[in-house]
Structures are given as structure tokens and as C-alpha cells.
Coordinates of C-alpha atoms in Angstrom, one line a residue:
X1 CA 0.0 0.0 0.0
X2 CA 1.4 3.4 -1.0
X3 CA 1.8 6.3 1.4
X4 CA -1.1 8.1 -0.3
X5 CA -3.4 5.1 0.3
X6 CA -2.3 4.8 3.9
X7 CA -3.1 8.5 4.5
X8 CA -6.4 8.2 2.7
X9 CA -7.4 5.2 4.9
X10 CA -6.6 7.2 8.0
X11 CA -8.7 10.1 6.8
X12 CA -11.7 8.1 5.6
X13 CA -11.8 6.0 8.9
X14 CA -11.6 9.2 11.0
X15 CA -14.4 10.7 8.8
X16 CA -16.7 7.6 9.5
X17 CA -15.9 8.0 13.2
X18 CA -16.9 11.7 13.0
X19 CA -20.2 10.6 11.4
X20 CA -21.0 8.2 14.2
X21 CA -20.2 11.0 16.8
X22 CA -22.8 13.2 15.0
X23 CA -25.4 10.4 15.1
X24 CA -24.7 9.7 18.8
X25 CA -25.1 13.4 19.7
X26 CA -28.3 13.5 17.6
X27 CA -29.8 10.6 19.5
X28 CA -29.0 12.2 22.8
X29 CA -30.3 15.6 21.7
X30 CA -27.0 17.1 22.6
X31 CA -26.4 20.8 22.0
X32 CA -22.9 20.0 20.6
X33 CA -24.4 18.4 17.5
X34 CA -24.1 21.5 15.3
X35 CA -20.4 21.9 16.2
X36 CA -19.9 18.2 15.5
X37 CA -21.5 18.5 12.1
X38 CA -19.3 21.5 11.3
X39 CA -16.3 19.4 12.1
X40 CA -17.5 16.5 10.0
X41 CA -18.1 18.7 7.0
X42 CA -14.7 20.3 7.4
X43 CA -13.0 16.9 7.5
X44 CA -15.0 15.8 4.5
X45 CA -13.9 18.8 2.5
X46 CA -10.4 18.2 3.6
X47 CA -10.4 14.6 2.3
X48 CA -12.1 15.7 -1.0
X49 CA -9.4 18.3 -1.5
X50 CA -6.7 15.8 -0.6
X51 CA -7.9 13.4 -3.3
X52 CA -8.3 16.2 -5.9
X53 CA -4.8 17.5 -5.2
X54 CA -3.3 14.1 -5.5
X55 CA -5.6 12.5 -8.0
X56 CA -2.7 11.2 -10.1
X57 CA -2.0 8.8 -7.2
X58 CA -5.7 7.9 -6.6
X59 CA -7.2 4.5 -7.4
X60 CA -10.8 3.8 -6.2
X61 CA -10.0 0.1 -6.6
X62 CA -7.3 0.3 -4.0
X63 CA -9.2 2.0 -1.2
X64 CA -11.7 0.7 1.3
X65 CA -14.6 3.1 0.8
X66 CA -15.7 6.2 -1.0
X67 CA -18.4 7.1 1.5
X68 CA -17.7 9.1 4.7
X69 CA -20.3 6.9 6.5
X70 CA -20.3 3.4 7.8
X71 CA -20.8 1.2 4.8
X72 CA -20.5 -2.4 3.5
X73 CA -19.1 -3.3 0.1
X74 CA -21.0 -5.5 -2.3
X75 CA -19.3 -8.9 -2.3
X76 CA -17.9 -10.3 -5.7
X77 CA -21.0 -12.5 -6.2
X78 CA -23.2 -9.4 -5.5
X79 CA -21.7 -7.4 -8.3
X80 CA -24.6 -8.2 -10.5
X81 CA -26.9 -6.0 -12.7
X82 CA -30.4 -7.3 -12.3
X83 CA -33.1 -6.3 -14.9
X84 CA -36.7 -7.4 -15.3
X85 CA -38.7 -7.4 -18.6
X86 CA -42.1 -8.9 -19.2
X87 CA -44.4 -9.0 -22.2
X88 CA -42.3 -10.2 -25.1
X89 CA -38.7 -9.5 -26.2
X90 CA -37.0 -6.4 -24.7
X91 CA -37.7 -3.3 -26.8
X92 CA -35.0 -1.4 -28.7
X93 CA -34.9 1.3 -26.0
X94 CA -34.0 -1.3 -23.3
X95 CA -31.3 -2.8 -25.6
X96 CA -29.8 0.6 -26.1
X97 CA -29.8 1.4 -22.4
X98 CA -28.1 -2.0 -21.7
X99 CA -25.4 -1.0 -24.3
X100 CA -24.8 2.2 -22.4
X101 CA -24.4 0.4 -19.1
X102 CA -22.1 -2.1 -20.8
X103 CA -19.9 0.9 -21.7
X104 CA -19.8 2.1 -18.2
X105 CA -19.0 -1.3 -16.9
X106 CA -16.3 -1.8 -19.6
X107 CA -14.8 1.5 -18.5
X108 CA -14.5 0.5 -14.9
X109 CA -13.5 -3.1 -15.7
X110 CA -10.6 -1.9 -17.8
X111 CA -9.3 0.4 -15.1
X112 CA -10.0 -1.6 -11.9
X113 CA -10.3 -5.2 -13.1
X114 CA -13.8 -5.3 -11.6
X115 CA -16.2 -7.9 -13.0
X116 CA -20.0 -7.6 -13.2
X117 CA -22.5 -10.2 -14.2
X118 CA -25.7 -9.1 -16.0
X119 CA -29.0 -10.9 -15.6
X120 CA -32.2 -10.4 -17.5
X121 CA -35.3 -11.8 -15.7
X122 CA -38.3 -12.7 -17.9
X123 CA -41.4 -14.6 -17.1
X124 CA -40.4 -17.8 -18.8
X125 CA -38.7 -19.1 -22.0
X126 CA -41.9 -18.7 -24.0
X127 CA -41.7 -14.9 -23.6
X128 CA -38.5 -14.9 -25.8
X129 CA -39.6 -17.6 -28.2
X130 CA -38.6 -16.6 -31.7
X131 CA -36.2 -13.8 -30.5
X132 CA -32.9 -14.3 -32.4
X133 CA -31.0 -12.8 -29.6
X134 CA -32.1 -15.5 -27.1
X135 CA -30.3 -18.8 -26.8
X136 CA -32.2 -21.3 -24.6
X137 CA -30.5 -23.5 -21.9
X138 CA -31.7 -24.9 -18.6
X139 CA -30.8 -24.7 -14.9
X140 CA -34.1 -24.2 -13.2
X141 CA -33.0 -24.6 -9.5
X142 CA -34.0 -21.5 -7.5
X143 CA -32.6 -18.9 -7.1
X144 CA -30.7 -19.5 -10.3
X145 CA -33.6 -20.4 -12.5
X146 CA -31.5 -19.9 -15.6
X147 CA -33.2 -20.6 -18.9
X148 CA -30.7 -19.2 -21.4
X149 CA -28.6 -16.3 -22.5
X150 CA -29.4 -13.0 -24.3
X151 CA -27.1 -11.2 -26.7
X152 CA -27.7 -7.5 -25.8
X153 CA -25.0 -4.9 -26.4
X154 CA -21.5 -6.3 -26.5
X155 CA -22.0 -9.1 -24.0
X156 CA -24.1 -12.2 -23.3
X157 CA -26.5 -11.7 -20.4
X158 CA -27.9 -14.6 -18.4
X159 CA -31.6 -15.1 -18.7
X160 CA -33.6 -16.3 -15.7
X161 CA -37.3 -17.1 -15.1
X162 CA -39.4 -15.1 -12.7
X163 CA -42.0 -17.8 -12.7
X164 CA -39.5 -20.5 -11.7
X165 CA -38.2 -18.2 -8.9
X166 CA -41.7 -17.7 -7.6
X167 CA -42.6 -21.4 -7.9
X168 CA -39.7 -22.3 -5.6
X169 CA -39.8 -19.5 -3.1
X170 CA -43.4 -18.3 -2.8
X171 CA -45.7 -21.1 -4.1
X172 CA -48.7 -19.8 -2.0
X173 CA -49.1 -16.8 -4.4
X174 CA -48.1 -18.5 -7.6
X175 CA -51.7 -18.7 -8.8
X176 CA -52.2 -15.0 -8.3
X177 CA -48.9 -14.2 -10.0
X178 CA -49.8 -16.4 -13.0
X179 CA -53.1 -14.6 -13.4
X180 CA -51.5 -11.1 -13.0
X181 CA -49.0 -12.1 -15.7
X182 CA -51.7 -13.4 -18.0
X183 CA -53.7 -10.2 -17.6
X184 CA -50.6 -8.0 -18.1
X185 CA -50.3 -6.4 -14.7
X186 CA -46.6 -6.1 -15.4
X187 CA -45.8 -3.0 -13.4
X188 CA -47.3 -4.5 -10.2
X189 CA -45.5 -7.8 -10.8
X190 CA -42.2 -6.0 -11.3
X191 CA -42.7 -4.0 -8.0
X192 CA -42.8 -7.4 -6.2
X193 CA -40.2 -9.3 -8.1
X194 CA -37.5 -6.6 -8.0
X195 CA -37.5 -7.1 -4.2
X196 CA -37.6 -10.9 -4.4
X197 CA -34.6 -10.9 -6.8
X198 CA -32.6 -8.6 -4.6
X199 CA -33.4 -10.6 -1.5
X200 CA -32.1 -13.8 -3.1
X201 CA -29.2 -12.4 -5.2
X202 CA -28.3 -8.9 -4.1
X203 CA -26.7 -6.5 -6.5
X204 CA -27.9 -3.5 -8.5
X205 CA -31.4 -3.7 -9.8
X206 CA -32.2 -1.5 -12.8
X207 CA -35.4 -0.9 -14.7
X208 CA -34.5 -2.3 -18.1
X209 CA -34.6 1.1 -19.9
X210 CA -32.8 3.0 -17.2
X211 CA -29.7 4.8 -18.7
X212 CA -26.4 5.6 -16.8
X213 CA -25.0 9.1 -16.4
X214 CA -21.5 10.3 -15.7
X215 CA -21.1 9.2 -12.0
X216 CA -22.2 5.6 -12.7
X217 CA -18.5 4.8 -12.9
X218 CA -18.0 6.0 -9.4
X219 CA -20.6 3.6 -8.0
X220 CA -19.5 0.7 -10.2
X221 CA -15.8 1.1 -9.1
X222 CA -16.7 0.8 -5.4
X223 CA -20.2 -0.5 -4.9
X224 CA -21.3 -0.2 -1.3
X225 CA -24.4 0.3 0.8
X226 CA -25.0 2.2 4.1
X227 CA -24.6 0.4 7.4
X228 CA -25.6 2.6 10.3
X229 CA -28.4 3.3 12.8
X230 CA -30.5 6.4 12.3
X231 CA -33.4 8.0 14.1
X232 CA -36.9 8.4 12.6
X233 CA -38.4 11.8 13.6
X234 CA -40.9 11.6 16.4
X235 CA -44.6 11.5 15.2
X236 CA -47.8 12.3 17.1
X237 CA -45.9 13.3 20.2
X238 CA -44.1 9.9 20.4
X239 CA -40.4 9.4 20.8
X240 CA -38.0 9.2 17.9
X241 CA -37.4 5.6 16.8
X242 CA -34.1 4.0 15.8
X243 CA -33.8 2.3 12.4
X244 CA -31.1 0.5 10.5
X245 CA -30.2 1.9 7.1
X246 CA -28.7 -0.9 5.0
X247 CA -29.7 -0.5 1.3
X248 CA -30.5 2.2 -1.3
X249 CA -32.7 3.4 -4.0
X250 CA -31.5 6.1 -6.4
X251 CA -33.7 9.1 -5.9
X252 CA -36.6 10.3 -3.7
X253 CA -39.5 7.8 -4.0
X254 CA -38.4 6.1 -7.3
X255 CA -37.8 2.4 -7.2
X256 CA -36.3 2.0 -10.7
X257 CA -32.8 1.6 -9.3
X258 CA -32.2 -0.4 -6.1
X259 CA -29.0 -1.6 -4.4
X260 CA -28.8 -4.2 -1.7
X261 CA -26.7 -7.1 -0.3
X262 CA -28.3 -10.5 -0.6
X263 CA -30.5 -11.7 2.3
X264 CA -30.7 -8.1 3.7
X265 CA -33.1 -8.4 6.7
X266 CA -35.0 -5.3 5.7
X267 CA -35.5 -6.4 2.1
X268 CA -36.6 -9.9 3.4
X269 CA -39.1 -8.4 5.8
X270 CA -40.5 -6.2 3.0
X271 CA -40.9 -9.2 0.7
X272 CA -42.7 -11.1 3.5
X273 CA -45.1 -8.2 4.0
X274 CA -45.8 -8.0 0.2
X275 CA -46.5 -11.8 0.0
X276 CA -49.0 -11.5 2.9
X277 CA -50.8 -8.6 1.2
X278 CA -50.8 -10.3 -2.2
X279 CA -52.1 -13.5 -0.7
X280 CA -55.1 -11.5 0.5
X281 CA -55.9 -10.1 -3.0
X282 CA -59.2 -11.3 -4.5
X283 CA -59.3 -13.4 -7.6
X284 CA -60.0 -13.3 -10.5
X285 CA -58.2 -10.1 -11.4
X286 CA -60.3 -7.8 -13.7
X287 CA -59.6 -8.0 -17.4
X288 CA -58.0 -4.7 -18.5
X289 CA -59.8 -4.6 -21.9
X290 CA -63.2 -5.7 -20.8
X291 CA -63.5 -3.6 -17.6
X292 CA -60.9 -0.8 -17.6
X293 CA -62.3 0.9 -14.5
X294 CA -62.3 -2.2 -12.4
X295 CA -58.8 -3.1 -13.6
X296 CA -57.5 0.4 -12.6
X297 CA -59.0 0.0 -9.1
X298 CA -57.5 -3.5 -8.8
X299 CA -54.1 -2.2 -10.0
X300 CA -54.3 0.5 -7.3
X301 CA -54.7 -2.2 -4.6
X302 CA -51.8 -4.1 -6.1
X303 CA -49.8 -0.9 -6.1
X304 CA -50.5 -0.5 -2.3
X305 CA -49.5 -4.1 -1.7
X306 CA -46.2 -3.8 -3.5
X307 CA -44.8 -0.3 -4.2
X308 CA -46.8 1.0 -1.2
X309 CA -45.0 -1.5 1.1
X310 CA -41.7 -0.5 -0.4
X311 CA -42.3 3.2 0.0
X312 CA -42.9 2.8 3.7
X313 CA -39.2 1.9 4.0
X314 CA -38.0 5.3 2.8
X315 CA -35.7 6.6 5.5
X316 CA -36.5 3.5 7.7
X317 CA -34.3 0.9 6.0
X318 CA -33.1 2.5 2.7
X319 CA -31.9 5.9 1.7
X320 CA -31.4 7.5 -1.7
X321 CA -28.0 6.9 -3.3
X322 CA -28.1 10.4 -4.8
X323 CA -28.5 12.0 -1.4
X324 CA -25.7 10.0 0.1
X325 CA -23.4 10.9 -2.8
X326 CA -24.1 14.6 -2.4
X327 CA -23.6 14.6 1.3
X328 CA -20.9 12.0 1.9
X329 CA -19.0 10.9 -1.2
X330 CA -15.3 11.6 -1.5
X331 CA -15.6 11.8 -5.3
X332 CA -18.9 13.6 -5.6
X333 CA -18.8 16.6 -8.0
X334 CA -21.3 19.4 -6.9
X335 CA -21.0 21.0 -10.3
X336 CA -24.4 21.4 -12.0
X337 CA -25.1 20.3 -15.5
X338 CA -27.8 21.0 -18.1
X339 CA -30.0 17.9 -18.3
X340 CA -32.8 17.2 -20.8
X341 CA -35.8 16.8 -18.6
X342 CA -39.0 16.7 -20.7
X343 CA -41.2 18.2 -23.4
X344 CA -43.3 21.3 -22.7
X345 CA -47.0 20.4 -22.1
X346 CA -46.3 16.7 -21.9
X347 CA -47.2 15.7 -18.4
X348 CA -49.9 14.1 -16.2
X349 CA -52.9 16.3 -15.6
X350 CA -53.6 14.7 -12.2
X351 CA -51.3 15.2 -9.2
X352 CA -49.8 11.7 -8.4
X353 CA -49.7 12.5 -4.7
X354 CA -53.0 14.2 -4.0
X355 CA -55.1 13.0 -7.0
X356 CA -56.1 16.6 -7.6
X357 CA -56.7 17.8 -11.1
X358 CA -53.8 19.9 -12.5
X359 CA -54.9 20.9 -16.0
X360 CA -52.5 22.1 -18.6
X361 CA -52.2 25.9 -18.7
X362 CA -52.8 27.7 -22.0
X363 CA -49.1 27.7 -22.9
X364 CA -48.8 24.0 -22.1
X365 CA -51.9 23.2 -24.1
X366 CA -50.6 25.1 -27.1
X367 CA -47.3 23.1 -27.0
X368 CA -49.2 19.8 -26.5
X369 CA -51.6 20.4 -29.4
X370 CA -48.9 21.7 -31.8
X371 CA -46.7 18.6 -31.2
X372 CA -49.5 16.1 -31.5
X373 CA -50.8 17.7 -34.7
X374 CA -47.3 17.5 -36.2
X375 CA -46.9 13.9 -35.2
X376 CA -50.3 13.0 -36.6
X377 CA -49.3 14.6 -40.0
X378 CA -46.1 12.4 -39.9
X379 CA -48.2 9.3 -38.9
X380 CA -45.9 9.3 -35.8
X381 CA -42.9 8.2 -37.9
X382 CA -39.7 10.1 -37.5
X383 CA -36.8 9.8 -40.0
X384 CA -34.5 10.2 -37.1
X385 CA -35.4 10.3 -33.4
X386 CA -33.6 13.6 -33.0
X387 CA -36.2 15.1 -35.3
X388 CA -38.4 15.3 -32.2
X389 CA -36.5 18.5 -31.4
X390 CA -38.1 20.2 -34.4
X391 CA -41.7 19.4 -33.5
X392 CA -41.7 19.5 -29.7
X393 CA -40.5 22.1 -27.2
X394 CA -37.7 20.4 -25.3
X395 CA -37.3 21.3 -21.6
X396 CA -34.0 21.4 -19.7
X397 CA -33.1 21.5 -16.0
X398 CA -29.9 22.6 -14.3
X399 CA -29.1 20.1 -11.6
X400 CA -26.3 18.0 -10.0
X401 CA -26.7 14.9 -12.2
X402 CA -27.7 11.6 -10.7
X403 CA -25.8 8.4 -11.7
X404 CA -28.8 7.2 -13.7
X405 CA -32.1 8.4 -15.2
X406 CA -35.3 6.8 -16.3
X407 CA -36.0 7.8 -19.9
X408 CA -39.4 9.3 -19.3
X409 CA -40.9 12.7 -19.2
X410 CA -40.3 14.9 -16.2
X411 CA -42.3 18.0 -15.5
X412 CA -43.2 20.8 -13.1
X413 CA -44.6 20.2 -10.6
X414 CA -42.7 16.9 -9.9
X415 CA -46.0 15.3 -8.9
X416 CA -47.0 15.5 -12.6
X417 CA -44.0 13.5 -14.0
X418 CA -45.1 10.9 -16.4
X419 CA -45.7 7.4 -15.1
X420 CA -47.3 4.8 -17.4
X421 CA -49.6 3.3 -14.7
X422 CA -51.0 6.8 -14.0
X423 CA -51.5 7.9 -17.5
X424 CA -54.9 7.5 -19.3
X425 CA -53.8 9.5 -22.4
X426 CA -52.7 7.2 -25.2
X427 CA -51.0 10.0 -27.1
X428 CA -49.1 11.0 -24.0
X429 CA -48.0 7.3 -23.7
X430 CA -46.8 7.4 -27.3
X431 CA -44.9 10.7 -27.0
X432 CA -43.3 9.4 -23.8
X433 CA -42.0 6.4 -25.8
X434 CA -40.5 8.8 -28.4
X435 CA -39.0 11.0 -25.7
X436 CA -37.4 8.0 -24.0
X437 CA -35.8 6.9 -27.3
X438 CA -34.7 10.5 -27.9
X439 CA -33.2 10.8 -24.4
X440 CA -31.2 7.5 -24.6
X441 CA -29.9 8.5 -28.1
X442 CA -28.8 11.9 -26.9
X443 CA -27.0 10.3 -23.9
X444 CA -25.3 7.8 -26.2
X445 CA -24.2 10.7 -28.4
X446 CA -22.6 12.5 -25.5
X447 CA -20.8 9.2 -24.5
X448 CA -19.5 8.7 -28.0
X449 CA -17.9 12.2 -28.0
X450 CA -15.6 10.9 -25.2
X451 CA -14.5 12.3 -21.8
X452 CA -17.9 11.5 -20.4
X453 CA -17.5 9.2 -17.4
X454 CA -16.4 10.3 -14.0
X455 CA -12.8 9.5 -13.3
X456 CA -12.0 6.9 -10.7
X457 CA -8.2 6.5 -11.2
X458 CA -5.4 8.9 -11.7
X459 CA -3.0 8.8 -14.7
X460 CA 0.0 7.8 -12.6
X461 CA -1.8 4.5 -11.8
X462 CA -3.5 3.9 -15.1
X463 CA -2.8 0.5 -16.7
X464 CA -4.1 1.2 -20.2
X465 CA -6.2 -2.0 -20.3
X466 CA -8.9 -2.4 -23.0
X467 CA -12.1 -4.3 -22.4
X468 CA -12.6 -7.6 -24.3
X469 CA -15.5 -7.4 -26.6
X470 CA -17.6 -10.5 -26.9
X471 CA -21.0 -11.8 -27.8
X472 CA -23.1 -10.7 -30.7
X473 CA -24.4 -7.2 -31.4
X474 CA -27.8 -6.6 -29.9
X475 CA -28.4 -3.4 -31.8
X476 CA -31.9 -2.9 -33.3
X477 CA -33.2 0.0 -35.3
X478 CA -35.6 2.2 -33.4
X479 CA -39.2 1.9 -34.7
X480 CA -41.1 5.0 -33.6
X481 CA -44.4 3.2 -34.4

């Protein structure tokens, strides 16, 4: 270990100790808490400056942690990218997003000799029947449940069966899960299975179309999860309650990115609660085509039994990775960037939190009508996805970038962001699909220009390795229809 690494380890361990001092004073209601936090922030800034000033000697692969809080690293067998897709072969936008993540992983693997496995979870082998990118095989023992491999991007990805996983681990609700799958309640199924997969396998869960941003390489170079006790604020006059924070989502109340170690007790408890609530669901489930109103009401109950259970854990067992990075990461860059966020007038018209009507204002309505009319004239077919810029008003936000983004419309207020399960506007659904493809393409364009990913190793310690390219190309042309 170099002198630089030794000094870094002393500083990061002292910083973690400072954090625990702050937590202890917080629990005790001690008046010295503010001074302790000032000391912590001073020491964090000192360590960040030390790394910046000596970055040529820095190597994230050689140090114990990048977070100034108690944390646990993902084990080698937990360095797994987990994705779920139901309802046929993965669409082109998912394949493009997978290629972008492969690029980030290749970047980190070449520098730090880190290896990640990638797993695509589907319902069963019949889902991919006829897909030229799928090669069938069989190892159906839970939690493996492998049914083949998929050639997406530059690598082969293991394919596993969600139904086989459920059959082995939660047979008491298999009948319900089969019916939900048959009637295409895919969103609700995914909200349950992402937790079941993480409980059994650990790793990094990604919605299949989630795309990486610059700082993804920071996380991938040193994947770790929080490991400390916190206090829940007192409610209704009661005392504050201690809680153990042990895993992460990415941002606020979004569950499209989740990170956990396998068999995490909090994740396991959450899966158990979901199973009990799902077992209480009435059957048969309404048919979405025959009775749309009843199906929406049933989906809302499923939402409460799955996502609703998960959301109760916010701040109780998991915390947002983006918040941790901003407050405690040694390599976090506070510089803001201009991010494509949405299209003017393209948003939900009902508040997702309060269910109150939020109609488009005149300016938004004009943008909406103008864009939809132009797309109708083109029969919704664009010669190139970037042509969307000519017919829609693209919105931007200035923000500290997250390590990943869902390719979907964001809006103001945030409670009117687009979510497929909340939308009842078919044209809005279609424009969101176009916007997602546009956003992924723009992100890929920025990556191709080079110098995109966050640096995790200084030049003095670079080894100039190049990733091995394997597998078959998974590229598919984007079909805007």
C-alpha cells in the first residue's frame, strides 16, 4: 500500500468516526451536534481536497470506501446487474440502455479489473420464443432459474425465469402471479419481483430502460451500501425511533434503481409483507380490456400491496443513493449540468400524490396540441429520433446529475411527472416512448464524444487496459411506431 493510500485510509476512517459521533449526539439531543456536524463537513472537504490535489495517485479500486459513513461493500458475487422485462422481447430502448451500461462497466473493468454479471429476468422461456438474440438452456434450480442467454449490447446476459423463482420461493401466491401475468399487470409484478430478486441475489437492480449518467462509474468502481443506525423523527408526540439503514434506491421515491446485499433483513421483511398482502388479494383479477375501470381499481390495490409497502421503508431501511453521494461521497462533484428533462406540455394532468386535477395551462396546451398535430401529420414516424426537437419544445433543467435516469418525461410540478400506470392518455404514452428513445440517443451521443464518465483512477496509476468485446451485437433500429 502506498503512502497516499495509507493517509487516505486514516482520513476516511476518521471521517466515518466523526459521522458516528454526530449520530450519537443527535440521538442524545446534545447541543454540541451543530459543532460536530461542522467538524464532519470540514473533514469531508479536507479529504475531498486531498484526493483532488493528489488524483494522479488515486485509485478507487485500492481504497476501502468512497463514502464518509459506515458502509459495507458488495461482495464479488453481488456485483450483478439485475433487470426485469415482461411482455415479449425487450424493446429497442431497453437494448440501447443496456449497451450504455455495458460501456460504463467496460470503462470500470478496464481500469480496476472489476467484473460484473448481468442478468435479464423474464417470465419464462416462451416470452422470448422466436427472438434471435435469445439462446435457450436450462438450470431451473432457485434462485438460479437460468433458462438461457441473451445477446444484448457487447455481452451475453444470463436469462432467468421469474415464474420458476416464484414457484420455488413463494408457491402460496403462484396462482395470483400467473393470473396477473396473463392479464398484463406487469408494473405491479415488477414491483414485487425486484425485491424478491434482490433478497435472493443482491446487487444493482435497474429498470431495463434506465440509462447511466457520468457518475455511474464512481458507484461501479466501489459499490457499497450504508450500514448505520439512524433516528426516525418523532410523530404524534411519540419518541424518535431508531432504524437500521442498509440499502439504497437512487432518488426520492423512485424504485427503478435499487441496491442491496443478498439476504438483507429489511428487504426480506418487505418481501414477506408483500407476500401476505398479495395473498389477500381477491381473484379473479379484472380484465384490462373488458373492464378498464375495475382493472384500474385492482391495480391501485396491487400498487399499495407492493410499491406502497416498499415506499414505507424510505428513511427507515433504505436511503437515496443520490442524497448519500451529495452529502458524503469523496468523489462527488457538486457542479451542476444542463439535463434534458421533458417536453413542454407533456405531463400528467392529475397530481400523483393528491389525486387533484392539474390541467394544462394555455401555454402548455398550445405546445401539446402543436406537437400532437405535427406527429399526426407524420403518422408518428420520424426519419431520425432527433427530429423530435423540431416538433416538440424540449425542456431542460440545471441540476447536479444523478448516476442514472429513467428515460421518461419529467415535469413541473414533480407530482406530474409521467408514469405509465398513472396515464390515461394514449397520445401521451406514445410521446413518452418517443421522448425515451430521444433521451437515450442523446445520452449515447454524449458518451461517443468521449470524456464523459467520472474519473476513478489517476493517470499515474492507469494500466491502459482495454475491455474484451464478446457476444453478438444486440443493436436494433428504433421503430417509432
